[in-house]
């Protein structure tokens, strides 16, 4: 299936089964803003819990906070967002479509890189076990030429960005002969900077002094509370502060479903360390975070690190964890070594001393910071796109039918157990309700009595429910039920009292947390 088709299917599936709806849909929607439906909200809460527990609960030296979305406007001057939270934008004069200039160039580079990978793949197939990939990359003329092209464009692009030379960014787009995907032309406007923060007014007097911003990241809420948390929690370095919350960015281009939204959620953790020890911690967090992703059990080949070529002014090391989404490899999480930039800036702008007295070193310093920052909605898309599976099944009558199943890790599945009475009559509904009333305190259950059992199984597959139990006449006789596994579709007859044990054990978040630690 073509990759774009997968994304289209996921969007349609998300709507049909109550995961994600376009915001304000009855008014034709609001661009790049989405609402989570009944199963989406459950899945989102489970992702949050997985992140929160793996950060805050299992680390004695990490605590969590929940800071406000509105902050003093000077925060954003100190952080550099007022001056520099910009994206370079460019318009195509024919299609009137707007693009991020940096994204156009990155996509052009990705295309050249794809050519190299294809070449490598072809050779690997041809030479089989004797294939030496490193040697091939170093000697094949086409690979070398394409790699040189990439390096040259990258070098020019980084230099242009560093010098804030937007005319040169446009030259690069023209020299690379990048065309608008809609109009197919190279008729571009000049490149301009665009600040991504949303501005609003506080209180009833509408003047300049009352202008505030919707936060574009949650991290600053952590930095401005550094002293409060360190003192009230008697925290000792190294320690971390974590937070989950909404962030807002007036993105220039937001076309890939929940990958890039204008209102989204972040899960961020700032880890405060001794100056000079930041690279050691940076490496450690890189590994821990990748382990967190891989614990979910999706194809490990779909993850990779992408080190930043151009570091932000505040960073001395930065990497992204990228995942192969239906649109290709894209960032899902950033890990940044932010030096003492943020705390120093807030110290300067607020006039308050923000230092830590280190009793072991017997000295005071402004702590250095390692940040891990992941988009909750992007993580949601990662899970949906990995979990969505179409399978052809052959029935006993030899007919094939298709089932769509969301292979969401059971620990994160929105509903853990569906309780299905074979029919309403003969006391089966009452028995099923009795089981529901006992198990609903343990795991998220659903009760369904409409449609045939087969149809009800399919519906639960489409939601990603790992277990279904069917209550039938035999249940009334010997207190047993049939339990069905979503992934294997195997059914087994078990005593009702064993259901709780099986479902709780297989869906417990502890399974994941132990893999991360
Ligand atoms: P990108 O390069 O994709 O714009 P970024 O480098 O600006 O992302 P960060 O500022 O590092 O992103 O934010 C941390 C994380 O927040 C990202 O890894 C991503 O998962 C998430 N994120 C950022 N912007 C958005 C958005 N507009 N919609 C959804 N998630 C986002």
mmCIF file of C-alpha atoms in Angstrom, residues 47-372:
data_model
loop_
_atom_site.group_PDB
_atom_site.id
_atom_site.type_symbol
_atom_site.label_atom_id
_atom_site.label_comp_id
_atom_site.label_asym_id
_atom_site.label_seq_id
_atom_site.Cartn_x
_atom_site.Cartn_y
_atom_site.Cartn_z
ATOM 1 C CA UNK A 47 0.451 7.411 26.623
ATOM 2 C CA UNK A 48 0.672 10.217 29.150
ATOM 3 C CA UNK A 49 0.674 7.719 32.001
ATOM 4 C CA UNK A 50 3.376 5.627 30.359
ATOM 5 C CA UNK A 51 5.545 8.716 29.963
ATOM 6 C CA UNK A 52 4.783 10.169 33.409
ATOM 7 C CA UNK A 53 5.349 6.907 35.268
ATOM 8 C CA UNK A 54 8.553 6.136 33.396
ATOM 9 C CA UNK A 55 9.890 9.616 34.130
ATOM 10 C CA UNK A 56 8.465 10.658 37.473
ATOM 11 C CA UNK A 57 7.317 7.509 39.219
ATOM 12 C CA UNK A 58 10.312 5.263 38.673
ATOM 13 C CA UNK A 59 12.948 7.982 39.105
ATOM 14 C CA UNK A 60 13.343 9.150 42.678
ATOM 15 C CA UNK A 61 15.138 12.288 41.498
ATOM 16 C CA UNK A 62 12.487 13.450 39.004
ATOM 17 C CA UNK A 63 9.336 15.277 40.035
ATOM 18 C CA UNK A 64 6.406 16.497 37.961
ATOM 19 C CA UNK A 65 4.663 19.866 37.844
ATOM 20 C CA UNK A 66 1.740 21.457 36.021
ATOM 21 C CA UNK A 67 2.419 25.102 35.212
ATOM 22 C CA UNK A 68 0.062 27.637 33.614
ATOM 23 C CA UNK A 69 -0.200 28.204 29.875
ATOM 24 C CA UNK A 70 -0.139 31.991 30.355
ATOM 25 C CA UNK A 71 3.178 33.335 31.564
ATOM 26 C CA UNK A 72 4.685 36.759 32.167
ATOM 27 C CA UNK A 73 5.546 38.234 28.754
ATOM 28 C CA UNK A 74 9.176 38.801 29.776
ATOM 29 C CA UNK A 75 9.604 35.012 29.990
ATOM 30 C CA UNK A 76 9.488 34.876 26.190
ATOM 31 C CA UNK A 77 11.959 37.722 25.827
ATOM 32 C CA UNK A 78 14.389 35.958 28.150
ATOM 33 C CA UNK A 79 13.943 32.608 26.401
ATOM 34 C CA UNK A 80 14.633 34.171 22.999
ATOM 35 C CA UNK A 81 11.201 33.317 21.582
ATOM 36 C CA UNK A 82 10.141 36.924 20.943
ATOM 37 C CA UNK A 83 13.275 37.608 18.899
ATOM 38 C CA UNK A 84 13.979 34.271 17.308
ATOM 39 C CA UNK A 85 11.119 31.767 17.376
ATOM 40 C CA UNK A 86 10.730 32.111 13.639
ATOM 41 C CA UNK A 87 10.378 29.875 10.650
ATOM 42 C CA UNK A 88 11.475 31.022 7.198
ATOM 43 C CA UNK A 89 8.455 31.006 4.900
ATOM 44 C CA UNK A 90 8.168 31.153 1.135
ATOM 45 C CA UNK A 91 5.136 31.271 -1.161
ATOM 46 C CA UNK A 92 4.658 29.830 -4.592
ATOM 47 C CA UNK A 93 3.130 32.593 -6.708
ATOM 48 C CA UNK A 94 1.216 30.200 -8.948
ATOM 49 C CA UNK A 95 -0.387 27.818 -6.459
ATOM 50 C CA UNK A 96 -0.495 30.523 -3.715
ATOM 51 C CA UNK A 97 0.646 27.775 -1.333
ATOM 52 C CA UNK A 98 2.921 28.641 1.554
ATOM 53 C CA UNK A 99 5.886 26.484 2.583
ATOM 54 C CA UNK A 100 8.623 26.440 5.171
ATOM 55 C CA UNK A 101 11.772 27.159 3.205
ATOM 56 C CA UNK A 102 13.852 24.909 5.462
ATOM 57 C CA UNK A 103 11.410 22.028 4.999
ATOM 58 C CA UNK A 104 11.524 22.372 1.199
ATOM 59 C CA UNK A 105 15.301 22.062 1.332
ATOM 60 C CA UNK A 106 15.222 19.182 3.826
ATOM 61 C CA UNK A 107 12.756 17.281 1.664
ATOM 62 C CA UNK A 108 14.971 17.842 -1.360
ATOM 63 C CA UNK A 109 17.911 16.394 0.610
ATOM 64 C CA UNK A 110 15.782 13.436 1.720
ATOM 65 C CA UNK A 111 15.050 12.665 -1.926
ATOM 66 C CA UNK A 112 18.763 12.525 -2.760
ATOM 67 C CA UNK A 113 19.350 10.400 0.324
ATOM 68 C CA UNK A 114 16.602 8.022 -0.814
ATOM 69 C CA UNK A 115 18.461 7.587 -4.111
ATOM 70 C CA UNK A 116 21.576 6.558 -2.188
ATOM 71 C CA UNK A 117 19.623 4.102 -0.050
ATOM 72 C CA UNK A 118 18.049 2.563 -3.153
ATOM 73 C CA UNK A 119 21.493 2.125 -4.691
ATOM 74 C CA UNK A 120 22.735 0.439 -1.488
ATOM 75 C CA UNK A 121 19.680 -1.803 -1.308
ATOM 76 C CA UNK A 122 20.101 -2.890 -4.936
ATOM 77 C CA UNK A 123 23.748 -3.748 -4.387
ATOM 78 C CA UNK A 124 22.967 -5.618 -1.167
ATOM 79 C CA UNK A 125 20.487 -7.772 -3.066
ATOM 80 C CA UNK A 126 22.947 -8.368 -5.890
ATOM 81 C CA UNK A 127 25.954 -9.338 -3.779
ATOM 82 C CA UNK A 128 24.105 -11.138 -0.966
ATOM 83 C CA UNK A 129 26.068 -12.242 2.094
ATOM 84 C CA UNK A 130 29.406 -10.976 0.747
ATOM 85 C CA UNK A 131 28.132 -7.368 0.553
ATOM 86 C CA UNK A 132 30.296 -4.844 2.385
ATOM 87 C CA UNK A 133 28.046 -1.789 2.813
ATOM 88 C CA UNK A 134 30.692 0.585 4.173
ATOM 89 C CA UNK A 135 33.030 -0.177 1.296
ATOM 90 C CA UNK A 136 30.239 0.214 -1.242
ATOM 91 C CA UNK A 137 29.290 3.622 0.140
ATOM 92 C CA UNK A 138 32.921 4.725 0.057
ATOM 93 C CA UNK A 139 33.625 3.611 -3.517
ATOM 94 C CA UNK A 140 30.463 3.657 -5.636
ATOM 95 C CA UNK A 141 30.645 6.722 -7.897
ATOM 96 C CA UNK A 142 26.917 7.472 -7.933
ATOM 97 C CA UNK A 143 26.691 7.228 -4.142
ATOM 98 C CA UNK A 144 29.743 9.448 -3.715
ATOM 99 C CA UNK A 145 28.394 12.072 -6.128
ATOM 100 C CA UNK A 146 25.013 12.174 -4.398
ATOM 101 C CA UNK A 147 26.594 12.327 -0.952
ATOM 102 C CA UNK A 148 28.758 15.265 -2.101
ATOM 103 C CA UNK A 149 25.642 17.012 -3.374
ATOM 104 C CA UNK A 150 23.959 16.565 0.027
ATOM 105 C CA UNK A 151 26.997 17.790 1.952
ATOM 106 C CA UNK A 152 27.356 20.861 -0.248
ATOM 107 C CA UNK A 153 23.708 21.902 0.051
ATOM 108 C CA UNK A 154 23.744 21.288 3.811
ATOM 109 C CA UNK A 155 26.878 23.402 4.252
ATOM 110 C CA UNK A 156 25.442 26.281 2.244
ATOM 111 C CA UNK A 157 22.114 26.047 4.051
ATOM 112 C CA UNK A 158 23.626 26.063 7.562
ATOM 113 C CA UNK A 159 25.817 29.031 6.656
ATOM 114 C CA UNK A 160 22.806 30.925 5.294
ATOM 115 C CA UNK A 161 20.747 30.239 8.430
ATOM 116 C CA UNK A 162 23.588 31.209 10.743
ATOM 117 C CA UNK A 163 24.031 34.502 8.946
ATOM 118 C CA UNK A 164 20.233 34.980 8.794
ATOM 119 C CA UNK A 165 20.750 35.367 5.046
ATOM 120 C CA UNK A 166 17.260 34.736 3.683
ATOM 121 C CA UNK A 167 18.191 35.767 0.133
ATOM 122 C CA UNK A 168 20.729 32.940 0.092
ATOM 123 C CA UNK A 169 18.071 30.480 1.345
ATOM 124 C CA UNK A 170 15.997 31.459 -1.696
ATOM 125 C CA UNK A 171 19.066 31.041 -3.950
ATOM 126 C CA UNK A 172 19.518 27.508 -2.632
ATOM 127 C CA UNK A 173 15.880 26.664 -3.404
ATOM 128 C CA UNK A 174 16.345 28.026 -6.925
ATOM 129 C CA UNK A 175 19.722 26.363 -7.483
ATOM 130 C CA UNK A 176 18.317 23.006 -6.360
ATOM 131 C CA UNK A 177 15.470 23.557 -8.831
ATOM 132 C CA UNK A 178 12.886 22.812 -6.155
ATOM 133 C CA UNK A 179 9.365 23.048 -7.537
ATOM 134 C CA UNK A 180 6.051 23.567 -5.754
ATOM 135 C CA UNK A 181 4.399 20.134 -5.374
ATOM 136 C CA UNK A 182 1.017 21.668 -6.285
ATOM 137 C CA UNK A 183 1.766 23.934 -9.283
ATOM 138 C CA UNK A 184 4.997 22.262 -10.340
ATOM 139 C CA UNK A 185 6.595 25.699 -10.930
ATOM 140 C CA UNK A 186 9.658 27.484 -9.555
ATOM 141 C CA UNK A 187 7.880 30.823 -9.298
ATOM 142 C CA UNK A 188 8.820 31.651 -5.681
ATOM 143 C CA UNK A 189 8.469 34.789 -3.549
ATOM 144 C CA UNK A 190 11.328 35.985 -1.349
ATOM 145 C CA UNK A 191 11.891 34.132 1.925
ATOM 146 C CA UNK A 192 10.564 35.925 5.040
ATOM 147 C CA UNK A 193 10.749 35.200 8.765
ATOM 148 C CA UNK A 194 7.501 34.448 10.580
ATOM 149 C CA UNK A 195 7.115 34.341 14.378
ATOM 150 C CA UNK A 196 5.173 31.285 15.484
ATOM 151 C CA UNK A 197 3.799 32.527 18.796
ATOM 152 C CA UNK A 198 0.098 33.272 19.242
ATOM 153 C CA UNK A 199 -0.537 36.599 20.926
ATOM 154 C CA UNK A 200 -3.547 37.494 23.037
ATOM 155 C CA UNK A 201 -4.619 40.144 25.544
ATOM 156 C CA UNK A 202 -4.810 39.813 29.310
ATOM 157 C CA UNK A 203 -7.634 41.714 31.075
ATOM 158 C CA UNK A 204 -10.021 44.265 29.653
ATOM 159 C CA UNK A 205 -7.614 47.063 28.692
ATOM 160 C CA UNK A 206 -6.344 46.392 25.240
ATOM 161 C CA UNK A 207 -2.956 48.004 25.001
ATOM 162 C CA UNK A 208 0.539 46.857 24.193
ATOM 163 C CA UNK A 209 1.439 46.309 27.871
ATOM 164 C CA UNK A 210 -1.265 43.640 28.256
ATOM 165 C CA UNK A 211 -0.099 41.482 25.366
ATOM 166 C CA UNK A 212 0.756 37.967 26.360
ATOM 167 C CA UNK A 213 1.502 34.774 24.459
ATOM 168 C CA UNK A 214 0.093 31.291 24.476
ATOM 169 C CA UNK A 215 3.158 29.246 25.423
ATOM 170 C CA UNK A 216 4.909 27.659 22.417
ATOM 171 C CA UNK A 217 6.600 25.067 24.666
ATOM 172 C CA UNK A 218 6.101 23.803 28.197
ATOM 173 C CA UNK A 219 9.801 23.973 29.109
ATOM 174 C CA UNK A 220 9.794 27.623 30.247
ATOM 175 C CA UNK A 221 7.194 26.800 32.914
ATOM 176 C CA UNK A 222 9.772 24.409 34.331
ATOM 177 C CA UNK A 223 12.680 26.874 34.198
ATOM 178 C CA UNK A 224 10.807 29.675 35.965
ATOM 179 C CA UNK A 225 9.808 27.217 38.708
ATOM 180 C CA UNK A 226 13.309 25.780 39.091
ATOM 181 C CA UNK A 227 13.959 27.557 42.399
ATOM 182 C CA UNK A 228 10.485 26.814 43.806
ATOM 183 C CA UNK A 229 10.774 23.110 43.125
ATOM 184 C CA UNK A 230 14.413 22.762 44.134
ATOM 185 C CA UNK A 231 13.801 24.491 47.470
ATOM 186 C CA UNK A 232 10.367 23.070 48.351
ATOM 187 C CA UNK A 233 11.385 19.546 47.301
ATOM 188 C CA UNK A 234 14.925 19.821 48.738
ATOM 189 C CA UNK A 235 16.144 18.466 45.421
ATOM 190 C CA UNK A 236 19.815 17.645 44.972
ATOM 191 C CA UNK A 237 21.603 17.872 41.629
ATOM 192 C CA UNK A 238 21.298 15.872 39.426
ATOM 193 C CA UNK A 239 17.491 16.079 39.385
ATOM 194 C CA UNK A 240 14.707 16.538 36.888
ATOM 195 C CA UNK A 241 11.380 18.345 36.558
ATOM 196 C CA UNK A 242 8.796 16.907 34.186
ATOM 197 C CA UNK A 243 5.607 18.346 32.782
ATOM 198 C CA UNK A 244 2.841 17.441 30.336
ATOM 199 C CA UNK A 245 0.802 20.222 28.824
ATOM 200 C CA UNK A 246 -0.563 22.148 25.892
ATOM 201 C CA UNK A 247 1.628 24.234 23.609
ATOM 202 C CA UNK A 248 0.592 26.495 20.742
ATOM 203 C CA UNK A 249 2.425 27.348 17.526
ATOM 204 C CA UNK A 250 1.071 29.244 14.566
ATOM 205 C CA UNK A 251 2.661 26.755 12.168
ATOM 206 C CA UNK A 252 3.109 27.972 8.599
ATOM 207 C CA UNK A 253 2.362 24.618 7.073
ATOM 208 C CA UNK A 254 0.257 22.140 8.973
ATOM 209 C CA UNK A 255 -0.967 19.497 6.600
ATOM 210 C CA UNK A 256 -0.060 16.133 8.007
ATOM 211 C CA UNK A 257 -2.959 15.325 10.328
ATOM 212 C CA UNK A 258 -1.850 15.380 13.971
ATOM 213 C CA UNK A 259 1.850 15.387 13.048
ATOM 214 C CA UNK A 260 1.953 19.185 12.960
ATOM 215 C CA UNK A 261 -0.822 20.981 14.785
ATOM 216 C CA UNK A 262 -1.363 24.554 15.918
ATOM 217 C CA UNK A 263 -2.540 23.398 19.367
ATOM 218 C CA UNK A 264 -0.761 20.316 20.655
ATOM 219 C CA UNK A 265 0.605 18.679 23.767
ATOM 220 C CA UNK A 266 4.179 18.190 24.855
ATOM 221 C CA UNK A 267 5.752 15.916 27.439
ATOM 222 C CA UNK A 268 8.975 17.565 28.526
ATOM 223 C CA UNK A 269 11.568 16.897 31.170
ATOM 224 C CA UNK A 270 14.423 19.196 32.140
ATOM 225 C CA UNK A 271 17.271 17.458 33.927
ATOM 226 C CA UNK A 272 19.560 19.761 35.938
ATOM 227 C CA UNK A 273 23.208 18.714 36.165
ATOM 228 C CA UNK A 274 26.644 19.951 37.146
ATOM 229 C CA UNK A 275 28.391 22.065 34.489
ATOM 230 C CA UNK A 276 30.849 19.834 32.644
ATOM 231 C CA UNK A 277 28.771 16.690 33.187
ATOM 232 C CA UNK A 278 26.108 17.545 30.628
ATOM 233 C CA UNK A 279 27.406 15.422 27.742
ATOM 234 C CA UNK A 280 27.493 12.298 29.925
ATOM 235 C CA UNK A 281 23.845 12.890 30.895
ATOM 236 C CA UNK A 282 22.908 13.791 27.333
ATOM 237 C CA UNK A 283 24.187 10.391 26.154
ATOM 238 C CA UNK A 284 22.380 8.640 28.984
ATOM 239 C CA UNK A 285 19.041 10.313 28.242
ATOM 240 C CA UNK A 286 19.409 9.579 24.531
ATOM 241 C CA UNK A 287 19.622 5.884 25.351
ATOM 242 C CA UNK A 288 16.887 5.897 27.987
ATOM 243 C CA UNK A 289 14.459 7.654 25.708
ATOM 244 C CA UNK A 290 15.083 5.284 22.793
ATOM 245 C CA UNK A 291 14.556 2.369 25.170
ATOM 246 C CA UNK A 292 11.210 3.898 26.169
ATOM 247 C CA UNK A 293 10.166 3.930 22.510
ATOM 248 C CA UNK A 294 11.435 0.456 21.725
ATOM 249 C CA UNK A 295 9.735 -1.078 24.778
ATOM 250 C CA UNK A 296 6.478 -0.720 22.837
ATOM 251 C CA UNK A 297 7.600 -3.533 20.575
ATOM 252 C CA UNK A 298 7.171 -1.897 17.152
ATOM 253 C CA UNK A 299 9.708 -2.618 14.385
ATOM 254 C CA UNK A 300 13.065 -1.412 15.818
ATOM 255 C CA UNK A 301 14.285 -0.570 12.295
ATOM 256 C CA UNK A 302 11.786 2.276 12.211
ATOM 257 C CA UNK A 303 13.726 4.314 14.779
ATOM 258 C CA UNK A 304 16.897 6.292 14.278
ATOM 259 C CA UNK A 305 18.813 9.177 15.832
ATOM 260 C CA UNK A 306 19.317 12.307 13.815
ATOM 261 C CA UNK A 307 22.025 14.560 15.179
ATOM 262 C CA UNK A 308 21.508 18.264 14.540
ATOM 263 C CA UNK A 309 23.926 19.798 12.037
ATOM 264 C CA UNK A 310 23.021 23.283 13.125
ATOM 265 C CA UNK A 311 22.723 23.681 16.866
ATOM 266 C CA UNK A 312 20.344 26.220 18.378
ATOM 267 C CA UNK A 313 22.216 29.136 19.949
ATOM 268 C CA UNK A 314 21.663 27.721 23.446
ATOM 269 C CA UNK A 315 22.634 24.093 22.781
ATOM 270 C CA UNK A 316 25.969 22.257 22.821
ATOM 271 C CA UNK A 317 24.547 18.909 21.663
ATOM 272 C CA UNK A 318 21.197 17.921 20.188
ATOM 273 C CA UNK A 319 19.642 14.890 18.613
ATOM 274 C CA UNK A 320 16.190 13.868 17.438
ATOM 275 C CA UNK A 321 14.661 10.443 17.749
ATOM 276 C CA UNK A 322 13.114 9.932 14.340
ATOM 277 C CA UNK A 323 10.481 7.405 13.418
ATOM 278 C CA UNK A 324 9.428 6.157 10.018
ATOM 279 C CA UNK A 325 5.922 7.607 9.780
ATOM 280 C CA UNK A 326 3.798 6.983 6.664
ATOM 281 C CA UNK A 327 5.362 10.244 5.354
ATOM 282 C CA UNK A 328 8.935 8.991 5.940
ATOM 283 C CA UNK A 329 11.446 9.392 8.775
ATOM 284 C CA UNK A 330 10.401 12.365 10.948
ATOM 285 C CA UNK A 331 11.184 13.727 14.387
ATOM 286 C CA UNK A 332 9.074 12.446 17.240
ATOM 287 C CA UNK A 333 11.267 13.563 20.139
ATOM 288 C CA UNK A 334 14.151 15.963 20.708
ATOM 289 C CA UNK A 335 16.947 15.536 23.240
ATOM 290 C CA UNK A 336 18.908 18.703 23.802
ATOM 291 C CA UNK A 337 21.824 19.749 25.930
ATOM 292 C CA UNK A 338 20.730 23.363 26.619
ATOM 293 C CA UNK A 339 23.760 24.420 28.720
ATOM 294 C CA UNK A 340 22.910 27.032 31.403
ATOM 295 C CA UNK A 341 21.294 29.264 28.802
ATOM 296 C CA UNK A 342 17.701 29.308 30.062
ATOM 297 C CA UNK A 343 18.390 29.656 33.785
ATOM 298 C CA UNK A 344 21.041 32.328 33.126
ATOM 299 C CA UNK A 345 18.660 34.266 30.921
ATOM 300 C CA UNK A 346 15.909 34.154 33.560
ATOM 301 C CA UNK A 347 18.434 35.178 36.193
ATOM 302 C CA UNK A 348 19.370 38.181 34.082
ATOM 303 C CA UNK A 349 15.848 39.238 33.065
ATOM 304 C CA UNK A 350 14.235 38.693 36.491
ATOM 305 C CA UNK A 351 17.114 39.995 38.563
ATOM 306 C CA UNK A 352 16.701 36.955 40.892
ATOM 307 C CA UNK A 353 19.668 34.769 41.699
ATOM 308 C CA UNK A 354 19.157 31.291 40.212
ATOM 309 C CA UNK A 355 22.048 29.179 41.417
ATOM 310 C CA UNK A 356 22.578 25.903 43.194
ATOM 311 C CA UNK A 357 24.943 25.392 46.104
ATOM 312 C CA UNK A 358 26.632 22.054 45.572
ATOM 313 C CA UNK A 359 27.634 20.755 49.028
ATOM 314 C CA UNK A 360 30.018 18.170 47.596
ATOM 315 C CA UNK A 361 31.953 20.706 45.530
ATOM 316 C CA UNK A 362 31.384 23.449 48.091
ATOM 317 C CA UNK A 363 30.530 25.925 45.328
ATOM 318 C CA UNK A 364 27.542 27.610 43.691
ATOM 319 C CA UNK A 365 26.739 27.475 39.999
ATOM 320 C CA UNK A 366 23.935 27.873 37.491
ATOM 321 C CA UNK A 367 22.982 24.261 36.645
ATOM 322 C CA UNK A 368 23.271 22.899 33.115
ATOM 323 C CA UNK A 369 20.223 21.297 31.539
ATOM 324 C CA UNK A 370 19.440 18.241 29.451
ATOM 325 C CA UNK A 371 15.971 18.363 27.948
ATOM 326 C CA UNK A 372 13.870 15.531 26.597
#
